[in-house]
CSV table of C-alpha atoms and ligand atoms in Angstrom, one decimal:
chain,number,residue,atom,x,y,z
A,1065,MET,CA,13.2,5.9,-14.4
A,1066,LEU,CA,15.1,9.0,-13.6
A,1067,GLU,CA,16.3,9.0,-17.2
A,1068,THR,CA,12.7,8.8,-18.5
A,1069,PHE,CA,11.7,11.7,-16.2
A,1070,VAL,CA,14.6,13.9,-17.3
A,1071,ARG,CA,14.1,13.1,-21.0
A,1072,VAL,CA,10.4,13.9,-21.0
A,1073,GLU,CA,10.8,17.0,-18.7
A,1074,ARG,CA,13.4,18.3,-21.2
A,1075,GLU,CA,11.5,17.4,-24.3
A,1076,ALA,CA,8.1,18.4,-23.1
A,1077,GLY,CA,8.4,21.0,-20.4
A,1078,ALA,CA,5.3,22.9,-21.4
A,1079,ASN,CA,1.9,22.8,-19.7
A,1080,PRO,CA,0.0,19.9,-21.3
A,1081,ALA,CA,-3.2,21.9,-21.0
A,1082,ALA,CA,-1.9,24.7,-23.2
A,1083,LEU,CA,-3.1,24.8,-26.7
A,1084,HIS,CA,0.1,25.9,-28.4
A,1085,ARG,CA,2.4,23.4,-30.1
A,1086,PRO,CA,4.8,22.7,-27.1
A,1087,GLY,CA,1.7,22.3,-24.9
A,1088,ARG,CA,0.2,19.8,-27.4
A,1089,HIS,CA,3.5,17.9,-27.5
A,1090,ALA,CA,3.5,17.7,-23.7
A,1091,GLN,CA,-0.2,16.5,-23.9
A,1092,ALA,CA,0.8,13.8,-26.4
A,1093,LEU,CA,3.5,12.4,-24.1
A,1094,LEU,CA,1.2,12.5,-21.1
A,1095,GLU,CA,-1.5,10.6,-23.0
A,1096,GLN,CA,1.1,8.1,-24.2
A,1097,ALA,CA,2.0,7.4,-20.5
A,1098,ARG,CA,-1.7,7.2,-19.6
A,1099,ASP,CA,-2.4,4.7,-22.4
A,1100,GLU,CA,0.6,2.5,-21.3
A,1101,VAL,CA,-0.6,2.5,-17.7
A,1102,ALA,CA,-4.2,1.7,-18.8
A,1103,SER,CA,-3.0,-1.3,-20.9
A,1104,LEU,CA,-0.9,-2.6,-18.0
A,1105,LEU,CA,-3.9,-2.2,-15.6
A,1106,HIS,CA,-6.4,-3.7,-18.1
A,1107,CYS,CA,-8.6,-0.6,-18.2
A,1108,ASP,CA,-9.6,2.2,-20.4
A,1109,SER,CA,-7.2,5.2,-20.6
A,1110,ARG,CA,-9.9,7.6,-19.3
A,1111,GLU,CA,-10.0,5.6,-16.0
A,1112,VAL,CA,-6.3,6.4,-15.3
A,1113,VAL,CA,-6.1,9.4,-13.0
A,1114,PHE,CA,-2.6,10.7,-12.2
A,1115,CYS,CA,-2.3,12.0,-8.6
A,1116,GLY,CA,0.6,13.3,-6.4
A,1117,SER,CA,0.6,10.4,-3.9
A,1118,ALA,CA,-1.3,7.3,-3.0
A,1119,THR,CA,-2.5,9.2,0.0
A,1120,GLU,CA,-4.2,11.7,-2.3
A,1121,ALA,CA,-5.5,8.9,-4.6
A,1122,ASN,CA,-7.0,7.0,-1.7
A,1123,ASN,CA,-8.6,10.2,-0.3
A,1124,LEU,CA,-10.1,11.1,-3.7
A,1125,GLY,CA,-11.3,7.5,-4.3
A,1126,VAL,CA,-12.9,7.0,-0.9
A,1127,LEU,CA,-14.4,10.5,-0.3
A,1128,GLY,CA,-15.5,11.1,-3.9
A,1129,ALA,CA,-17.2,7.8,-4.2
A,1130,ALA,CA,-18.9,7.7,-0.8
A,1131,ARG,CA,-20.3,11.2,-1.0
A,1132,ALA,CA,-21.6,10.7,-4.6
A,1133,ILE,CA,-23.3,7.5,-3.5
A,1134,ALA,CA,-24.9,9.2,-0.5
A,1135,ARG,CA,-26.2,12.0,-2.8
A,1136,LEU,CA,-27.6,9.7,-5.4
A,1137,GLU,CA,-29.1,7.2,-2.9
A,1138,GLY,CA,-30.4,9.8,-0.4
A,1139,ARG,CA,-28.6,7.9,2.4
A,1140,PRO,CA,-25.0,7.3,3.2
A,1141,PRO,CA,-23.5,3.9,2.1
A,1142,ARG,CA,-22.3,1.6,4.8
A,1143,LEU,CA,-18.5,1.8,5.0
A,1144,ILE,CA,-16.8,-1.6,5.4
A,1145,SER,CA,-13.1,-1.8,5.8
A,1146,SER,CA,-10.4,-3.4,8.0
A,1147,ARG,CA,-8.2,-2.3,10.9
A,1148,ALA,CA,-5.2,-3.1,8.8
A,1149,GLU,CA,-5.7,-0.2,6.3
A,1150,HIS,CA,-3.1,2.4,5.9
A,1151,PRO,CA,-3.9,5.8,7.4
A,1152,ALA,CA,-4.3,7.0,3.8
A,1153,VAL,CA,-7.5,5.0,3.7
A,1154,LEU,CA,-8.5,4.9,7.4
A,1155,SER,CA,-8.3,8.7,7.9
A,1156,PRO,CA,-10.8,9.6,5.1
A,1157,LEU,CA,-13.1,6.8,6.3
A,1158,ARG,CA,-13.0,8.4,9.8
A,1159,LEU,CA,-13.8,11.7,8.2
A,1160,LEU,CA,-16.8,10.2,6.6
A,1161,GLN,CA,-17.7,8.6,9.9
A,1162,GLN,CA,-17.7,12.1,11.5
A,1163,GLU,CA,-20.1,13.1,8.7
A,1164,GLY,CA,-22.5,10.4,9.7
A,1165,PHE,CA,-21.5,7.5,7.5
A,1166,PRO,CA,-21.7,4.2,9.4
A,1167,LEU,CA,-18.2,2.6,9.5
A,1168,ARG,CA,-17.5,-1.1,10.3
A,1169,THR,CA,-13.8,-2.2,10.5
A,1170,LEU,CA,-13.4,-5.9,10.3
A,1171,PRO,CA,-11.1,-7.6,12.9
A,1172,LEU,CA,-7.7,-9.0,12.1
A,1173,ASP,CA,-6.0,-12.3,12.9
A,1174,ARG,CA,-2.4,-12.3,14.3
A,1175,HIS,CA,-0.9,-11.6,10.9
A,1176,ALA,CA,-3.2,-8.6,10.2
A,1177,ARG,CA,-5.4,-10.5,7.8
A,1178,ILE,CA,-9.2,-10.3,7.8
A,1179,GLU,CA,-11.4,-13.4,7.5
A,1180,ALA,CA,-12.9,-14.0,4.1
A,1181,GLU,CA,-16.1,-15.3,5.8
A,1182,ALA,CA,-16.4,-12.1,7.9
A,1183,LEU,CA,-16.1,-10.0,4.8
A,1184,ALA,CA,-18.7,-12.1,2.9
A,1185,GLU,CA,-21.1,-11.8,5.9
A,1186,ALA,CA,-20.6,-8.1,6.2
A,1187,LEU,CA,-21.3,-7.6,2.4
A,1188,ALA,CA,-24.3,-9.9,2.5
A,1189,GLU,CA,-26.1,-8.2,5.4
A,1190,ASP,CA,-28.8,-6.2,3.5
A,1191,GLU,CA,-29.5,-4.3,0.3
A,1192,ASP,CA,-27.9,-1.1,1.4
A,1193,PRO,CA,-25.3,0.6,-0.7
A,1194,VAL,CA,-21.9,-0.2,0.5
A,1195,LEU,CA,-18.4,1.3,0.1
A,1196,LEU,CA,-15.8,-1.5,0.7
A,1197,ALA,CA,-12.3,-0.2,1.2
A,1198,LEU,CA,-9.8,-3.1,1.4
A,1199,GLN,CA,-6.1,-3.2,0.8
A,1200,TRP,CA,-4.5,-5.9,-1.4
A,1201,ALA,CA,-1.6,-6.4,0.9
A,1202,ASN,CA,-0.6,-5.0,4.3
A,1203,ASN,CA,2.5,-2.8,4.6
A,1204,GLU,CA,3.4,-3.8,8.1
A,1205,THR,CA,3.1,-7.6,8.2
A,1206,GLY,CA,2.8,-8.4,4.5
A,1207,ALA,CA,-0.6,-10.1,4.9
A,1208,ILE,CA,-2.6,-10.6,1.7
A,1209,GLN,CA,-6.2,-9.8,2.2
A,1210,PRO,CA,-9.0,-12.0,0.8
A,1211,LEU,CA,-10.2,-9.7,-2.0
A,1212,PRO,CA,-13.8,-10.5,-3.1
A,1213,GLU,CA,-14.2,-12.6,-6.2
A,1214,ARG,CA,-17.3,-10.7,-7.2
A,1215,VAL,CA,-19.0,-7.6,-5.8
A,1216,PRO,CA,-22.7,-6.9,-6.2
A,1217,GLY,CA,-23.6,-3.7,-8.1
A,1218,ARG,CA,-24.6,-1.9,-4.9
A,1219,VAL,CA,-21.0,-2.3,-3.6
A,1220,HIS,CA,-18.4,0.2,-4.5
A,1221,PHE,CA,-15.0,-1.6,-4.0
A,1222,HIS,CA,-12.0,0.6,-3.4
A,1223,CYS,CA,-8.7,-1.2,-3.3
A,1224,ASP,CA,-5.4,0.2,-2.0
A,1225,ALA,CA,-3.0,-2.0,-4.1
A,1226,VAL,CA,0.1,0.0,-3.2
A,1227,GLN,CA,1.9,-2.8,-1.5
A,1228,GLY,CA,1.0,-5.7,-3.8
A,1229,ILE,CA,2.0,-4.3,-7.2
A,1230,GLY,CA,5.3,-5.7,-8.5
A,1231,LYS,CA,5.6,-7.9,-5.4
A,1232,LEU,CA,2.7,-10.3,-6.0
A,1233,PRO,CA,1.5,-11.9,-9.3
A,1234,TRP,CA,-1.3,-9.8,-10.8
A,1235,ASP,CA,-4.6,-10.9,-9.2
A,1236,PRO,CA,-7.6,-11.0,-11.5
A,1237,ARG,CA,-9.8,-10.1,-8.5
A,1238,LEU,CA,-8.4,-6.5,-8.8
A,1239,ALA,CA,-10.7,-6.1,-11.7
A,1240,THR,CA,-13.6,-6.1,-9.3
A,1241,ALA,CA,-12.3,-2.8,-7.8
A,1242,ALA,CA,-14.1,0.3,-9.0
A,1243,GLY,CA,-11.2,2.3,-7.5
A,1244,LEU,CA,-7.6,1.0,-7.5
A,1245,VAL,CA,-4.6,2.9,-6.1
A,1246,LEU,CA,-0.9,2.5,-6.9
A,1247,SER,CA,2.0,4.6,-5.6
A,1248,GLY,CA,5.0,5.4,-7.8
A,1249,HIS,CA,7.6,5.5,-5.2
A,1250,LYS,CA,6.8,1.9,-4.2
A,1251,ILE,CA,7.7,0.6,-7.7
A,1252,GLY,CA,10.8,2.6,-8.5
A,1253,ALA,CA,9.2,5.8,-10.0
A,1254,PRO,CA,10.1,9.2,-8.5
A,1255,LYS,CA,8.2,10.4,-5.5
A,1256,GLY,CA,5.2,12.7,-6.3
A,1257,ILE,CA,3.3,10.4,-8.7
A,1258,ALA,CA,0.5,7.9,-8.1
A,1259,VAL,CA,-2.5,6.5,-9.9
A,1260,LEU,CA,-6.1,6.2,-9.1
A,1261,ARG,CA,-7.8,3.8,-11.5
A,1262,LEU,CA,-11.5,4.9,-11.3
A,1263,ALA,CA,-14.2,3.1,-13.2
A,1264,GLU,CA,-16.0,5.5,-15.5
A,1265,ASP,CA,-19.5,4.2,-14.8
A,1266,ARG,CA,-19.3,4.9,-11.1
A,1267,PRO,CA,-20.6,8.0,-9.4
A,1268,PHE,CA,-17.9,10.4,-8.2
A,1269,ASP,CA,-18.3,13.8,-6.5
A,1270,PRO,CA,-15.2,16.1,-6.9
A,1271,VAL,CA,-13.2,16.5,-3.7
A,1272,ILE,CA,-10.9,19.1,-5.2
A,1273,ALA,CA,-12.4,22.0,-7.1
A,1274,GLY,CA,-10.5,23.4,-10.0
A,1275,GLY,CA,-10.2,23.2,-13.8
A,1276,GLY,CA,-11.6,20.2,-15.5
A,1277,HIS,CA,-8.4,18.2,-15.7
A,1278,GLN,CA,-8.7,14.4,-15.6
A,1279,ARG,CA,-12.5,14.3,-15.7
A,1280,GLY,CA,-12.6,16.7,-12.7
A,1281,VAL,CA,-11.5,13.8,-10.5
A,1282,ARG,CA,-8.0,15.4,-10.0
A,1283,PRO,CA,-7.9,18.9,-11.3
A,1284,GLY,CA,-4.5,20.6,-11.5
A,1285,THR,CA,-1.7,20.7,-14.0
A,1286,GLU,CA,-0.5,17.2,-14.9
A,1287,ALA,CA,3.2,16.3,-14.9
A,1288,PRO,CA,4.0,14.4,-18.2
A,1289,ALA,CA,7.5,13.5,-17.0
A,1290,LEU,CA,6.3,12.0,-13.8
A,1291,ALA,CA,3.5,10.1,-15.6
A,1292,ALA,CA,6.1,8.8,-18.1
A,1293,ALA,CA,8.4,7.7,-15.3
A,1294,PHE,CA,5.4,6.0,-13.6
A,1295,ALA,CA,4.4,4.1,-16.8
A,1296,HIS,CA,8.0,3.0,-17.2
A,1297,ALA,CA,8.3,1.9,-13.6
A,1298,LEU,CA,5.0,0.0,-13.7
A,1299,ARG,CA,6.0,-1.9,-16.9
A,1300,LEU,CA,9.3,-3.0,-15.3
A,1301,ALA,CA,7.7,-3.8,-11.9
A,1302,LEU,CA,5.1,-6.1,-13.5
A,1303,ALA,CA,7.7,-7.7,-15.8
A,1304,GLU,CA,10.2,-8.3,-13.0
A,1305,GLN,CA,7.7,-9.4,-10.3
A,1306,GLU,CA,8.9,-13.0,-10.2
A,1307,ALA,CA,12.5,-12.0,-9.9
A,1308,PHE,CA,11.6,-9.4,-7.2
A,1309,ALA,CA,9.7,-12.1,-5.3
A,1310,ALA,CA,12.5,-14.7,-5.6
A,1311,GLU,CA,15.4,-12.3,-4.6
A,1312,THR,CA,13.6,-10.7,-1.7
A,1313,ALA,CA,12.2,-14.0,-0.4
A,1314,ALA,CA,15.8,-15.4,-0.4
A,1315,ALA,CA,16.9,-12.3,1.6
A,1316,ALA,CA,14.1,-12.6,4.1
A,1317,GLY,CA,14.8,-16.4,4.6
A,1318,ALA,CA,18.5,-15.7,5.1
A,1319,LEU,CA,17.8,-13.1,7.7
A,1320,LEU,CA,15.6,-15.5,9.6
A,1321,GLU,CA,18.3,-18.1,9.5
A,1322,GLU,CA,20.7,-15.7,11.2
A,1323,LEU,CA,18.2,-14.9,13.9
A,1324,ARG,CA,17.5,-18.6,14.5
A,1325,GLY,CA,21.2,-19.2,14.8
A,1326,PHE,CA,21.4,-16.4,17.4
A,1327,PHE,CA,18.5,-17.6,19.5
A,1328,GLY,CA,19.4,-21.2,19.1
A,1329,SER,CA,17.4,-23.5,21.4
A,1330,ASP,CA,15.2,-20.6,22.7
A,1331,PRO,CA,12.4,-20.5,20.2
A,1332,SER,CA,10.6,-17.8,22.2
A,1333,GLY,CA,13.5,-15.4,21.7
A,1334,PHE,CA,11.6,-13.7,18.8
A,1335,GLN,CA,8.1,-13.8,17.3
A,1336,GLU,CA,7.3,-13.8,13.6
A,1337,ASN,CA,4.2,-11.8,12.8
A,1338,GLN,CA,4.2,-12.0,9.0
A,1339,PRO,CA,2.1,-14.8,7.5
A,1340,PRO,CA,3.7,-18.2,7.0
A,1341,LEU,CA,6.1,-18.5,4.0
A,1342,GLY,CA,4.4,-18.1,0.7
A,1343,GLN,CA,1.2,-16.6,2.1
A,1344,GLY,CA,2.3,-13.0,2.4
A,1345,LEU,CA,4.4,-10.4,0.6
A,1346,PRO,CA,7.7,-12.1,-0.3
A,1347,ASN,CA,9.9,-9.1,0.9
A,1348,THR,CA,8.3,-8.3,4.2
A,1349,LEU,CA,9.2,-9.6,7.7
A,1350,ASN,CA,7.6,-8.4,10.9
A,1351,LEU,CA,9.4,-9.5,14.0
A,1352,SER,CA,8.9,-8.9,17.8
A,1353,PHE,CA,11.6,-9.3,20.4
A,1354,PRO,CA,10.1,-9.9,23.9
A,1355,GLY,CA,12.1,-8.2,26.6
A,1356,ILE,CA,13.7,-5.6,24.4
A,1357,ASP,CA,13.2,-1.9,25.0
A,1358,GLY,CA,11.3,-0.9,21.9
A,1359,ARG,CA,12.4,2.7,22.2
A,1360,ALA,CA,16.1,1.7,21.8
A,1361,LEU,CA,15.5,-0.8,19.0
A,1362,LEU,CA,15.1,1.6,16.0
A,1363,PRO,CA,18.0,3.9,16.8
A,1364,ALA,CA,20.2,0.9,17.5
A,1365,CYS,CA,19.2,-0.5,14.1
A,1366,ASP,CA,19.8,2.8,12.4
A,1367,ALA,CA,23.3,3.0,13.9
A,1368,GLU,CA,24.1,-0.4,12.4
A,1369,GLY,CA,23.0,0.9,9.0
A,1370,LEU,CA,19.7,-1.0,9.0
A,1371,ALA,CA,16.9,1.1,7.5
A,1372,VAL,CA,13.9,-0.6,9.2
A,1373,ALA,CA,10.7,0.7,10.7
A,1374,SER,CA,8.4,-0.1,13.6
A,1375,GLY,CA,5.1,0.8,12.0
A,1376,SER,CA,4.0,2.5,8.9
A,1377,ALA,CA,6.6,5.1,7.8
A,1378,CYS,CA,4.2,7.9,8.2
A,1379,SER,CA,3.7,7.2,11.9
A,1380,SER,CA,7.2,6.2,12.8
A,1381,GLY,CA,9.1,8.8,14.7
A,1382,SER,CA,6.2,8.6,17.2
A,1383,SER,CA,6.7,6.2,20.2
A,1384,GLN,CA,3.1,4.9,19.7
A,1385,PRO,CA,3.0,1.2,19.1
A,1386,SER,CA,1.7,0.2,15.6
A,1387,PRO,CA,-2.1,0.3,15.6
A,1388,VAL,CA,-2.1,-2.6,13.1
A,1389,LEU,CA,-0.1,-4.9,15.5
A,1390,LEU,CA,-2.4,-3.8,18.4
A,1391,ALA,CA,-5.5,-4.6,16.2
A,1392,SER,CA,-3.9,-8.0,15.5
A,1393,GLY,CA,-4.0,-8.8,19.2
A,1394,MET,CA,-0.5,-7.9,20.3
A,1395,ASP,CA,0.1,-6.1,23.6
A,1396,ALA,CA,1.6,-2.6,23.5
A,1397,ASN,CA,5.0,-3.4,24.9
A,1398,LEU,CA,5.6,-6.2,22.4
A,1399,ALA,CA,4.3,-4.1,19.6
A,1400,ARG,CA,6.8,-1.4,20.5
A,1401,ALA,CA,9.6,-4.0,20.4
A,1402,SER,CA,8.7,-5.0,16.9
A,1403,LEU,CA,10.4,-4.3,13.6
A,1404,ARG,CA,9.1,-4.2,10.1
A,1405,ILE,CA,11.8,-5.3,7.6
A,1406,SER,CA,11.1,-5.0,3.9
A,1407,PHE,CA,13.7,-5.8,1.3
A,1408,GLY,CA,14.0,-4.1,-2.1
A,1409,ARG,CA,16.2,-5.0,-5.0
A,1410,PRO,CA,19.0,-5.8,-5.3
A,1411,ALA,CA,18.4,-8.5,-2.7
A,1412,GLY,CA,19.3,-12.2,-2.4
A,1413,ALA,CA,20.6,-14.4,0.3
A,1414,ALA,CA,23.8,-12.5,0.8
A,1415,VAL,CA,22.0,-9.3,1.5
A,1416,GLY,CA,19.7,-11.0,4.0
A,1417,THR,CA,22.6,-12.7,5.8
A,1418,GLU,CA,24.4,-9.4,6.2
A,1419,ALA,CA,21.2,-7.7,7.4
A,1420,GLY,CA,20.7,-10.6,9.8
A,1421,ARG,CA,24.2,-10.3,11.2
A,1422,ARG,CA,23.7,-6.6,11.9
A,1423,LEU,CA,20.4,-7.3,13.6
A,1424,VAL,CA,22.0,-9.9,15.7
A,1425,ARG,CA,24.7,-7.4,16.8
A,1426,VAL,CA,21.9,-5.0,17.7
A,1427,LEU,CA,20.0,-7.5,19.7
A,1428,ALA,CA,23.0,-8.9,21.5
A,1429,ARG,CA,23.8,-5.3,22.7
A,1430,LEU,CA,20.3,-4.5,23.7
A,1431,TYR,CA,19.8,-7.8,25.6
A,1432,LYS,CA,23.2,-7.3,27.4
A,1433,SER,CA,22.2,-3.8,28.6
A,1434,ALA,CA,18.7,-5.0,29.6
A,1435,ASN,CA,20.3,-7.6,31.9
A,1436,ARG,CA,22.9,-5.3,33.4
B,844,LIG,N1,-1.2,2.6,1.2
B,844,LIG,C1,-0.2,1.8,1.6
B,844,LIG,C2,-0.6,0.3,1.8
B,844,LIG,C3,1.1,2.2,1.8
B,844,LIG,O1,2.0,1.4,2.3
B,844,LIG,C4,1.4,3.6,1.6
B,844,LIG,C5,2.7,4.1,1.9
B,844,LIG,O2,3.5,3.5,2.5
B,844,LIG,C6,0.3,4.5,1.2
B,844,LIG,C7,-0.9,3.9,1.0
B,844,LIG,C8,0.6,5.9,1.0
B,844,LIG,O3,1.3,6.1,-0.1
B,844,LIG,P1,2.0,7.5,-0.5
B,844,LIG,O4,3.3,7.6,0.3
B,844,LIG,O5,2.2,7.5,-2.0
B,844,LIG,O6,1.1,8.6,-0.1
């Protein structure tokens, strides 16, 4: 990916909006990347909007669509979402709520999954316009959400697919989303590039004012080298999804084996919050350790060389328990004593076993000091 970035940046360093020959060359490479992303996402090239991050893409997709619907309908659409959404989606929804848009967040089960029936019931309520913002998979527990099979025309479906792409087999229900968001750094592209796939026939009010780049959805100079690296990363992530799932699931399983070995006959020693095997993201574990001081857990893991988190990366560093775990019914102390472990490649059983052994060393130390 880095090679693709460097090659295109060297070859086409000009501004793709410039009319001179180097500019036109940069533009050609940018559009080549856009075409490739469009064919991988089964959409028209004009629907591919390159952004700087999935946070930006989600903000544009949610705010731009909701405000346009409100303007055209003369009343704000009902906002329907879940309490499992990433702050990149929940925060713009809350902004809209402050502007007077009614917001309903659907409750979660203990794995952070919403009920398909609750979603169907919320969508069926009346004939009002609706903006549905629902993630494909959850970043903290790995729960896969029940995406709608069909959405009525009065529903604008915005899907944050950041965590599912390259980890789960492509889901044809993603085609029902008018707005679909992917993040480059989750699939091996450099940081600083993401995509909003935005259906052309849907209303959109600009959120950022500027030149007319990218249909006015995301004005600002585009980065052909980042776009090319994104296209390359997406092609590989989709082609290697099965291998990713197999390798990371083996690692996750091996880590759990180590923990079971440590806790032995005490099944209440730790709690698994991710969905049962095969029903969530293959690479994601979410584990709680009753009796452990949550504040000590992350630094102790870090000292053992374990790069794990206790909530979404954006909010880690704060001692607040994960809002997603709280919304899944967990008490604050246990939520603080919880870890989100996600494996990337290269993975496999040996990687999981090694990570499990390190985690066991951490836990043994923390339990010992707790009993002192
Ligand atoms: N949505 C989900 C589900 C995520 O996990 C993340 C990042 O972790 C984001 C959105 C935000 O992505 P970005 O870091 O590209 O802004």
